[in-house]
PDB file as gemmi writes it, atoms N, CA and C in Angstrom:
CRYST1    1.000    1.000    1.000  90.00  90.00  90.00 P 1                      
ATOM      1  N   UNK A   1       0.837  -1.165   0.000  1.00  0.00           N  
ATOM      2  CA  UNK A   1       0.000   0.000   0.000  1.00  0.00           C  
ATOM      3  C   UNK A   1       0.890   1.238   0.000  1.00  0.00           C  
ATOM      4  N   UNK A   2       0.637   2.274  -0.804  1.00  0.00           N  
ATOM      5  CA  UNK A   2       1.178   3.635  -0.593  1.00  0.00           C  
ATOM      6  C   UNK A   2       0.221   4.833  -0.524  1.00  0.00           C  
ATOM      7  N   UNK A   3       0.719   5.515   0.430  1.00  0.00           N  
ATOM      8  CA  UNK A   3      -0.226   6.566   1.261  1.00  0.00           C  
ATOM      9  C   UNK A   3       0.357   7.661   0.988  1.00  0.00           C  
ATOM     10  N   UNK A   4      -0.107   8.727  -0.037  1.00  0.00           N  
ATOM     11  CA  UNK A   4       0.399  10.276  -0.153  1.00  0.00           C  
ATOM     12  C   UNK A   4      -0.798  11.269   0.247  1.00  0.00           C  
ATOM     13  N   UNK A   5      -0.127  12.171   1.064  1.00  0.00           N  
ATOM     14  CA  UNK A   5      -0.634  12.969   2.119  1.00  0.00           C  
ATOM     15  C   UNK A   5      -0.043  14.079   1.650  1.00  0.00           C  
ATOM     16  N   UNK A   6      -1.494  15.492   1.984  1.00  0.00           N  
ATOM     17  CA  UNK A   6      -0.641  16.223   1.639  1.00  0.00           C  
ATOM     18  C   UNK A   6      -1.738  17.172   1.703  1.00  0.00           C  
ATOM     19  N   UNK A   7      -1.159  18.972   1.770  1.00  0.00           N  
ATOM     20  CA  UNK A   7      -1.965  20.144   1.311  1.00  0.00           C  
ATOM     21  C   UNK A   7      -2.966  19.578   0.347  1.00  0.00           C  
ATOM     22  N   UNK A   8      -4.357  20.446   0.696  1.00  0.00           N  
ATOM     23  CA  UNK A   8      -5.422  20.805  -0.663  1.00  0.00           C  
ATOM     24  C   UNK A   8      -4.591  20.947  -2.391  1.00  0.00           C  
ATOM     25  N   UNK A   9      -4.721  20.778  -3.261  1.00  0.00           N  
ATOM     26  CA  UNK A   9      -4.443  21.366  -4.625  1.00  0.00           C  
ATOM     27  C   UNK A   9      -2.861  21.599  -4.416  1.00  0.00           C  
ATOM     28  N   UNK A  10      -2.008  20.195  -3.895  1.00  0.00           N  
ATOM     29  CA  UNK A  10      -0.575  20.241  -3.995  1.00  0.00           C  
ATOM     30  C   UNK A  10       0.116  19.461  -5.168  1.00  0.00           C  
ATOM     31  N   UNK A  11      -1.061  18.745  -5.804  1.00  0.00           N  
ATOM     32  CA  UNK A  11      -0.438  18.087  -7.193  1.00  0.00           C  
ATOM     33  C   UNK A  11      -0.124  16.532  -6.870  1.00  0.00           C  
ATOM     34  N   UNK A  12      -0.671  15.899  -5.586  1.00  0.00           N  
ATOM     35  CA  UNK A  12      -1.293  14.795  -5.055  1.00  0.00           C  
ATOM     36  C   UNK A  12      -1.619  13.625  -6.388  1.00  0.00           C  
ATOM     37  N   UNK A  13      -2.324  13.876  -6.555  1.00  0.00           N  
ATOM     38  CA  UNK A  13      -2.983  13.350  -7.946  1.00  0.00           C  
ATOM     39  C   UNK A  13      -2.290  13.121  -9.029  1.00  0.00           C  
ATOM     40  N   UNK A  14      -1.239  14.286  -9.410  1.00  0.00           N  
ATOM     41  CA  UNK A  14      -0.702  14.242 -10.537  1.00  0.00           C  
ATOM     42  C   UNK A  14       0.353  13.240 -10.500  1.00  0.00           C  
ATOM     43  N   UNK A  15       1.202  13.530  -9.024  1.00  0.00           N  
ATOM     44  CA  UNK A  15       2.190  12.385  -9.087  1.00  0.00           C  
ATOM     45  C   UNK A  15       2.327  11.284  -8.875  1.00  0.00           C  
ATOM     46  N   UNK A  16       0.894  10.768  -8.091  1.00  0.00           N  
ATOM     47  CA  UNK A  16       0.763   9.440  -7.879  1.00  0.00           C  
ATOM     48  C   UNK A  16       0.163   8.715  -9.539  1.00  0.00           C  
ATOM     49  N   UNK A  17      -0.883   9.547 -10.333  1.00  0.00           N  
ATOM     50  CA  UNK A  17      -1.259   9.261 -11.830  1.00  0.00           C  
ATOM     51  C   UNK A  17       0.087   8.567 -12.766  1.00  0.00           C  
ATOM     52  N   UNK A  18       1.331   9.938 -12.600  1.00  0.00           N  
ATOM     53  CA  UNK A  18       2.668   9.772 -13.371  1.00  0.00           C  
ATOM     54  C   UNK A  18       3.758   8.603 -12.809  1.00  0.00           C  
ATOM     55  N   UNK A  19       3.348   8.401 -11.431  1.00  0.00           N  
ATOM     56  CA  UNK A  19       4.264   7.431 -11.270  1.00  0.00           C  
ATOM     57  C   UNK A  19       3.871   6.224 -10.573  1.00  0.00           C  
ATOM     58  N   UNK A  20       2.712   5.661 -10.599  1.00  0.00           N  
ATOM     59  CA  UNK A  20       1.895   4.401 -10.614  1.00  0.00           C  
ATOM     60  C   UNK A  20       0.469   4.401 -11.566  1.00  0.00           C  
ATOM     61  N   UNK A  21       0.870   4.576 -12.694  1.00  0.00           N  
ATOM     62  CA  UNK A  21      -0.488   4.304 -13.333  1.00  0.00           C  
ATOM     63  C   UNK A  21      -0.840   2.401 -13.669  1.00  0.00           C  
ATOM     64  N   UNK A  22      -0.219   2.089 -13.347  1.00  0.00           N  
ATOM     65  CA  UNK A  22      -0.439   0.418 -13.069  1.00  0.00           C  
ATOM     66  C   UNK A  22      -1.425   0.336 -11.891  1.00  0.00           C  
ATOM     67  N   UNK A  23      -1.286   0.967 -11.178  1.00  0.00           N  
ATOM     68  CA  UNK A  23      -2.140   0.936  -9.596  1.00  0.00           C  
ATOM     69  C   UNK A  23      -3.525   0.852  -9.379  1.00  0.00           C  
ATOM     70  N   UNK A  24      -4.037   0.356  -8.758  1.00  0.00           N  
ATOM     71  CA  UNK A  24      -5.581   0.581  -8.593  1.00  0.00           C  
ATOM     72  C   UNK A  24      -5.346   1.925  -7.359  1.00  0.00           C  
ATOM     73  N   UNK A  25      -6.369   3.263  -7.925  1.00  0.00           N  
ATOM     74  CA  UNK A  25      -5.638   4.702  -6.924  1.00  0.00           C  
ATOM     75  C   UNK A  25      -7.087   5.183  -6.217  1.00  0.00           C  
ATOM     76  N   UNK A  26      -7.169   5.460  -4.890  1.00  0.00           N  
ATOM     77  CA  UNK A  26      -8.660   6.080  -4.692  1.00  0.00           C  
ATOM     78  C   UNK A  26      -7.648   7.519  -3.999  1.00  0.00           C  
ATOM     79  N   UNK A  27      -8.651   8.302  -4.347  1.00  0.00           N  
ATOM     80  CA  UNK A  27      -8.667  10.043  -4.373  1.00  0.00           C  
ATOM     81  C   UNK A  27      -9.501  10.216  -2.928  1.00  0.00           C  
ATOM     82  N   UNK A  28      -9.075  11.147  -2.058  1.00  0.00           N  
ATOM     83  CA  UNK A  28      -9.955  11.790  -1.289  1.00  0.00           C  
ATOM     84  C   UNK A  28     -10.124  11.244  -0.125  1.00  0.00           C  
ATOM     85  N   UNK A  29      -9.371  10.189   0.223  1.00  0.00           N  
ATOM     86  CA  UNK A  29      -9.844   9.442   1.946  1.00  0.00           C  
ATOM     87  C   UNK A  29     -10.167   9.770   2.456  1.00  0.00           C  
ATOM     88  N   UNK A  30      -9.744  11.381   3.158  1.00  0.00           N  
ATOM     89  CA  UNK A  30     -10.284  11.378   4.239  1.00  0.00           C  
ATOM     90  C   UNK A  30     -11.785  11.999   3.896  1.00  0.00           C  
ATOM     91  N   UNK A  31     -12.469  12.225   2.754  1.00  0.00           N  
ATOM     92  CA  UNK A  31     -13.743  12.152   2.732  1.00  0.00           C  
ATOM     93  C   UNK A  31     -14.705  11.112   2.720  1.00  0.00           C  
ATOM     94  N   UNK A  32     -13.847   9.692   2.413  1.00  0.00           N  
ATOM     95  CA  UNK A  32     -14.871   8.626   2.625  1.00  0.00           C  
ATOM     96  C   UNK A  32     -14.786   7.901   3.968  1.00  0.00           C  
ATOM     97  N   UNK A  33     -13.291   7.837   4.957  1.00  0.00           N  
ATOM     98  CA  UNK A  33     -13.167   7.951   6.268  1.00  0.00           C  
ATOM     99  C   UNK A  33     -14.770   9.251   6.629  1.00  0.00           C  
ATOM    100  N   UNK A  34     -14.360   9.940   6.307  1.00  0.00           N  
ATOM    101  CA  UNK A  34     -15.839  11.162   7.309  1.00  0.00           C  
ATOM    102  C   UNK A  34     -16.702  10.417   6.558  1.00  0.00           C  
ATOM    103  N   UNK A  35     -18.028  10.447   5.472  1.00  0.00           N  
ATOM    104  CA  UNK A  35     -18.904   9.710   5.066  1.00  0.00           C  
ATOM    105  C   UNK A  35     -18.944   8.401   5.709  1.00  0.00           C  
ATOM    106  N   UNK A  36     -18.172   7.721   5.996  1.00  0.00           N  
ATOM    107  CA  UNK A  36     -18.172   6.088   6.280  1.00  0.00           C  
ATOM    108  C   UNK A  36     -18.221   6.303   7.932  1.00  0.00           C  
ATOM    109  N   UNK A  37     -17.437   7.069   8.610  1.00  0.00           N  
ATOM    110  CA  UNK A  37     -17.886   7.530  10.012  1.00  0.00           C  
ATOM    111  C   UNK A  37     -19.161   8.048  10.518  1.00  0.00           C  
ATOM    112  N   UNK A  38     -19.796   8.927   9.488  1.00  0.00           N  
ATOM    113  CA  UNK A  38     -21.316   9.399   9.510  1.00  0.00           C  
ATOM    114  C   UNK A  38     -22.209   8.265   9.293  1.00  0.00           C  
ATOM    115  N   UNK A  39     -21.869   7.189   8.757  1.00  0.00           N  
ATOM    116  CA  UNK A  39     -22.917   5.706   8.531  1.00  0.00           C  
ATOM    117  C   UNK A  39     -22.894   5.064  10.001  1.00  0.00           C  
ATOM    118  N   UNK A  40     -21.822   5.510  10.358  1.00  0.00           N  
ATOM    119  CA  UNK A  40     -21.653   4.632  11.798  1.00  0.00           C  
ATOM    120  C   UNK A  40     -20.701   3.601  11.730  1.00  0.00           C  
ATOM    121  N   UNK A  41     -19.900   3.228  10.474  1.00  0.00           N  
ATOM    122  CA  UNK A  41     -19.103   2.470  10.347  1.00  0.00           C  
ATOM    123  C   UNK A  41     -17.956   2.752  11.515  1.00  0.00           C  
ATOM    124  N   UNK A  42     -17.185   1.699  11.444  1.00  0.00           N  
ATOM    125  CA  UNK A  42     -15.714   2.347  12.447  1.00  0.00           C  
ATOM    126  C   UNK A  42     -14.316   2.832  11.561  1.00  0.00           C  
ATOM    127  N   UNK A  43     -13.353   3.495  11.830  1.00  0.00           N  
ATOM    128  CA  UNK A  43     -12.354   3.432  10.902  1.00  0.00           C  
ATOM    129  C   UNK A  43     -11.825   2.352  10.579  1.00  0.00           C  
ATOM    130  N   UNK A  44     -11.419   1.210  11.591  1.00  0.00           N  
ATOM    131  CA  UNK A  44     -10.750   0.104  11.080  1.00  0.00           C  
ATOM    132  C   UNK A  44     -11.699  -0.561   9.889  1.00  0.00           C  
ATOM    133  N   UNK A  45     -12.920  -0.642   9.646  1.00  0.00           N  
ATOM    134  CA  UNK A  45     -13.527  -1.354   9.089  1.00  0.00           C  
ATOM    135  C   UNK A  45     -13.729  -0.761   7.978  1.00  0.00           C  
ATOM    136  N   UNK A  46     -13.592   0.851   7.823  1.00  0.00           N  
ATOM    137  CA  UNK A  46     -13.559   1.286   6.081  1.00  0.00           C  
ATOM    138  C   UNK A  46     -12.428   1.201   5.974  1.00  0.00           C  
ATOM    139  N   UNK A  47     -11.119   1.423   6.554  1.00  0.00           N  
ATOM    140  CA  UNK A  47      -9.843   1.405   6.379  1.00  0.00           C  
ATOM    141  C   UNK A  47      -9.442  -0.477   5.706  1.00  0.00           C  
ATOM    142  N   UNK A  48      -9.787  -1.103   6.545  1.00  0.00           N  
ATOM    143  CA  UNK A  48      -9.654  -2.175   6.157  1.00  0.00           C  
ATOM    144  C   UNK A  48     -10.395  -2.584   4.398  1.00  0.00           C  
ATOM    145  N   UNK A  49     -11.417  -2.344   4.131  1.00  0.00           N  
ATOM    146  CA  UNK A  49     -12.499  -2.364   3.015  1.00  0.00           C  
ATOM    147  C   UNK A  49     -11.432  -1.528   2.081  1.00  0.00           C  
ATOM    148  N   UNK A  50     -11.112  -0.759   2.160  1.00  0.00           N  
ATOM    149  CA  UNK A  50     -10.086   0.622   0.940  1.00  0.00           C  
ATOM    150  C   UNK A  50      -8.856  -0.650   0.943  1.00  0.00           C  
ATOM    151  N   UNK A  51      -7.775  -1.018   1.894  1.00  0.00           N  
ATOM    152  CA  UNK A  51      -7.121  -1.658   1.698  1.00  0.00           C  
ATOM    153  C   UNK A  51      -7.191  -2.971   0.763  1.00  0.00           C  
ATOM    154  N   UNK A  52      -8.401  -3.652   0.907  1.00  0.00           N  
ATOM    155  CA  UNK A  52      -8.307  -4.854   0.380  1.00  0.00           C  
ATOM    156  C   UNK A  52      -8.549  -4.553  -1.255  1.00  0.00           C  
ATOM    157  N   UNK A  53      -8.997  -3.421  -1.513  1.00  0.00           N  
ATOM    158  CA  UNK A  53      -9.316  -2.993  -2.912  1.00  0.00           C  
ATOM    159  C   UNK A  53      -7.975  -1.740  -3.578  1.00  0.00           C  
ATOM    160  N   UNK A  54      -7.495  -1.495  -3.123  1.00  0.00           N  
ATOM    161  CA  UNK A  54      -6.968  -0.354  -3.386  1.00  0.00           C  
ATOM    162  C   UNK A  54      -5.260  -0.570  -3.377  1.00  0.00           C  
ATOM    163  N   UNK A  55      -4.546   0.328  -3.868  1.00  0.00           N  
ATOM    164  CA  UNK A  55      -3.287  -0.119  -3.952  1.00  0.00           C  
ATOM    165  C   UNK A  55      -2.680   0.983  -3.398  1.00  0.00           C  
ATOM    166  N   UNK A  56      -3.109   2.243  -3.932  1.00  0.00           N  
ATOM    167  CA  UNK A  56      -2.331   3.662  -3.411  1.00  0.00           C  
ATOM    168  C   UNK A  56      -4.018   4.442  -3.280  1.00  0.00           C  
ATOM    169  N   UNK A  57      -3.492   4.930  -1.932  1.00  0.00           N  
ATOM    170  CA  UNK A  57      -4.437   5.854  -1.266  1.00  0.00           C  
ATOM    171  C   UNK A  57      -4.033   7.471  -1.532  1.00  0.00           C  
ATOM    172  N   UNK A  58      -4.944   8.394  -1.962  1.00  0.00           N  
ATOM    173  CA  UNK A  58      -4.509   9.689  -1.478  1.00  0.00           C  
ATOM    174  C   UNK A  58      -5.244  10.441  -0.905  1.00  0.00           C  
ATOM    175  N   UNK A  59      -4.573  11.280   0.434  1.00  0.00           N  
ATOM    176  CA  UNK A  59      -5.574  11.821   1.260  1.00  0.00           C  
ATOM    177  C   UNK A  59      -5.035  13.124   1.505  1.00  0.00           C  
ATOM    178  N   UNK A  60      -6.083  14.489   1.493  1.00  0.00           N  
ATOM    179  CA  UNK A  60      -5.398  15.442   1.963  1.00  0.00           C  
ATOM    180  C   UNK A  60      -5.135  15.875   3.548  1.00  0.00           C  
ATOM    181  N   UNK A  61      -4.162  16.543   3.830  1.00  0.00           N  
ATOM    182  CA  UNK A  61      -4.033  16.801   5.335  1.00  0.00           C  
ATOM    183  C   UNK A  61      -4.864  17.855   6.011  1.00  0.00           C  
ATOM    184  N   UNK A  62      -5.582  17.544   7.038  1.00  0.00           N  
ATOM    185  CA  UNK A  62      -6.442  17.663   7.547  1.00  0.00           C  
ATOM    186  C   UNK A  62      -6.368  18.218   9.252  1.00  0.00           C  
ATOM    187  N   UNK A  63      -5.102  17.821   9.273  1.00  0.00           N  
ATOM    188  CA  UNK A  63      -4.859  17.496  10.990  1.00  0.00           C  
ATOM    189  C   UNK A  63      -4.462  18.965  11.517  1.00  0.00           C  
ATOM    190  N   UNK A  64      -4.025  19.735  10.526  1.00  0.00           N  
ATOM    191  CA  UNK A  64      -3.522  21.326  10.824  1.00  0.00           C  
ATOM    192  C   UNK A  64      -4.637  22.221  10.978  1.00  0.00           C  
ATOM    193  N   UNK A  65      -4.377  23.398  11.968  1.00  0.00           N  
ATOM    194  CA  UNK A  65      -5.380  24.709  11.572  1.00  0.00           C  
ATOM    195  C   UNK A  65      -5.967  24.506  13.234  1.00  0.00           C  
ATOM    196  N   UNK A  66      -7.316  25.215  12.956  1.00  0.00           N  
ATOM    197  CA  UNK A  66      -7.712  25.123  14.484  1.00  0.00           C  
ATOM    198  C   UNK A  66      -8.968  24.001  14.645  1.00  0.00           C  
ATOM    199  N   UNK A  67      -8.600  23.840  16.080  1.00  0.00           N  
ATOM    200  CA  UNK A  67      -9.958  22.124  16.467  1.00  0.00           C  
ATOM    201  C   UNK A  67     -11.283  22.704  16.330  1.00  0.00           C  
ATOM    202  N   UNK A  68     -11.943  22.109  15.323  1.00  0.00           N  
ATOM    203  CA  UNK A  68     -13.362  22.228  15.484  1.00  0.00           C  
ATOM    204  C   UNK A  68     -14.103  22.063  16.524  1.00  0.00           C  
ATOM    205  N   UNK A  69     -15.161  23.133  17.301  1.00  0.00           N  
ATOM    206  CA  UNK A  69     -15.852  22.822  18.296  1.00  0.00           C  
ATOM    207  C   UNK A  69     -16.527  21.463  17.842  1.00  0.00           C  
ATOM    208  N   UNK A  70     -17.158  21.065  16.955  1.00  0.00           N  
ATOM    209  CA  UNK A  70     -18.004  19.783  16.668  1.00  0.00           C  
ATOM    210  C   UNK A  70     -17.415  18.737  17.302  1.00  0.00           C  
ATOM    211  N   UNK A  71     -17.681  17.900  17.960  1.00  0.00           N  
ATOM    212  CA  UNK A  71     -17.329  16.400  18.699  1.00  0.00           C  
ATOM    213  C   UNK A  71     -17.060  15.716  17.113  1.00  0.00           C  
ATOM    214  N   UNK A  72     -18.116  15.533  16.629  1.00  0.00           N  
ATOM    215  CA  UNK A  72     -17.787  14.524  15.385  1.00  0.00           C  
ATOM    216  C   UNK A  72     -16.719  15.102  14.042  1.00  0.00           C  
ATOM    217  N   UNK A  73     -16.764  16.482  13.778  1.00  0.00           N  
ATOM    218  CA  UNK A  73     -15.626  17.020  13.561  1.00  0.00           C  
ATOM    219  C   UNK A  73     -14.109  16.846  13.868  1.00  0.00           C  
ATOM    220  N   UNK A  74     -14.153  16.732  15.515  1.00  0.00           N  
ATOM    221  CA  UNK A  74     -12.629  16.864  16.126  1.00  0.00           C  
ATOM    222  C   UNK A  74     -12.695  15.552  15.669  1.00  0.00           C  
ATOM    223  N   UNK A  75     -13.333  14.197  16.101  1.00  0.00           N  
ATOM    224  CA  UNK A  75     -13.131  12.952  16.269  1.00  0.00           C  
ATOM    225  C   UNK A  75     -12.684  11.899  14.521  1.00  0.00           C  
ATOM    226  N   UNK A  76     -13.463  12.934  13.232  1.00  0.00           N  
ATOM    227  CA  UNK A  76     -12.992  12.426  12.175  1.00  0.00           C  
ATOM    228  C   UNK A  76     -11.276  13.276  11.603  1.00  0.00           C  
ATOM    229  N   UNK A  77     -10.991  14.371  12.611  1.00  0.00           N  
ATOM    230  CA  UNK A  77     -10.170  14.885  12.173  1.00  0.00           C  
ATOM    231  C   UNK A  77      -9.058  14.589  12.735  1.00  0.00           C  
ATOM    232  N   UNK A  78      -9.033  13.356  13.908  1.00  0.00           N  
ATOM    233  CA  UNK A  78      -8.019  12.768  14.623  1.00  0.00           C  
ATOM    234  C   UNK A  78      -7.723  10.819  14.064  1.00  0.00           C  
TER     235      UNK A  78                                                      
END                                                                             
């Protein structure tokens, strides 16, 4: 598995496209981590589900800036 992390609109995409296009690639984790947390799923269990399908993950970083008052906010952003 390979995991690229990174700023909004840092070119994420482009370099994982140019240098694994053999790959099976999903875009956007940590929006289907939050969606899949809002079902009630757990992380290990979408995390696990992306893994068994997926080859290279890309997710943007999320973890910077200030803590959202929201409980379910802070909790998908940790």
């Amino acid at each position: 598995m390979i995991f690229v992390i990174g700023g909004r609109n840092q070119g994420k995409t482009r370099f994982v496209s140019e240098n694994f296009p053999e790959k099976k690639i999903i875009n956007a984790f940590h929006e289907i981590m939050r969606n899949g947390l809002k079902e009630g799923k757990t992380a290990d269990n979408i995390l696990n589900s992306v893994l068994e399908t997926y080859d290279v993950i890309i997710c943007d970083e999320i973890g910077c800036g200030i803590v959202p008052t929201d409980r379910f906010e802070r909790i998908w952003r940790e």
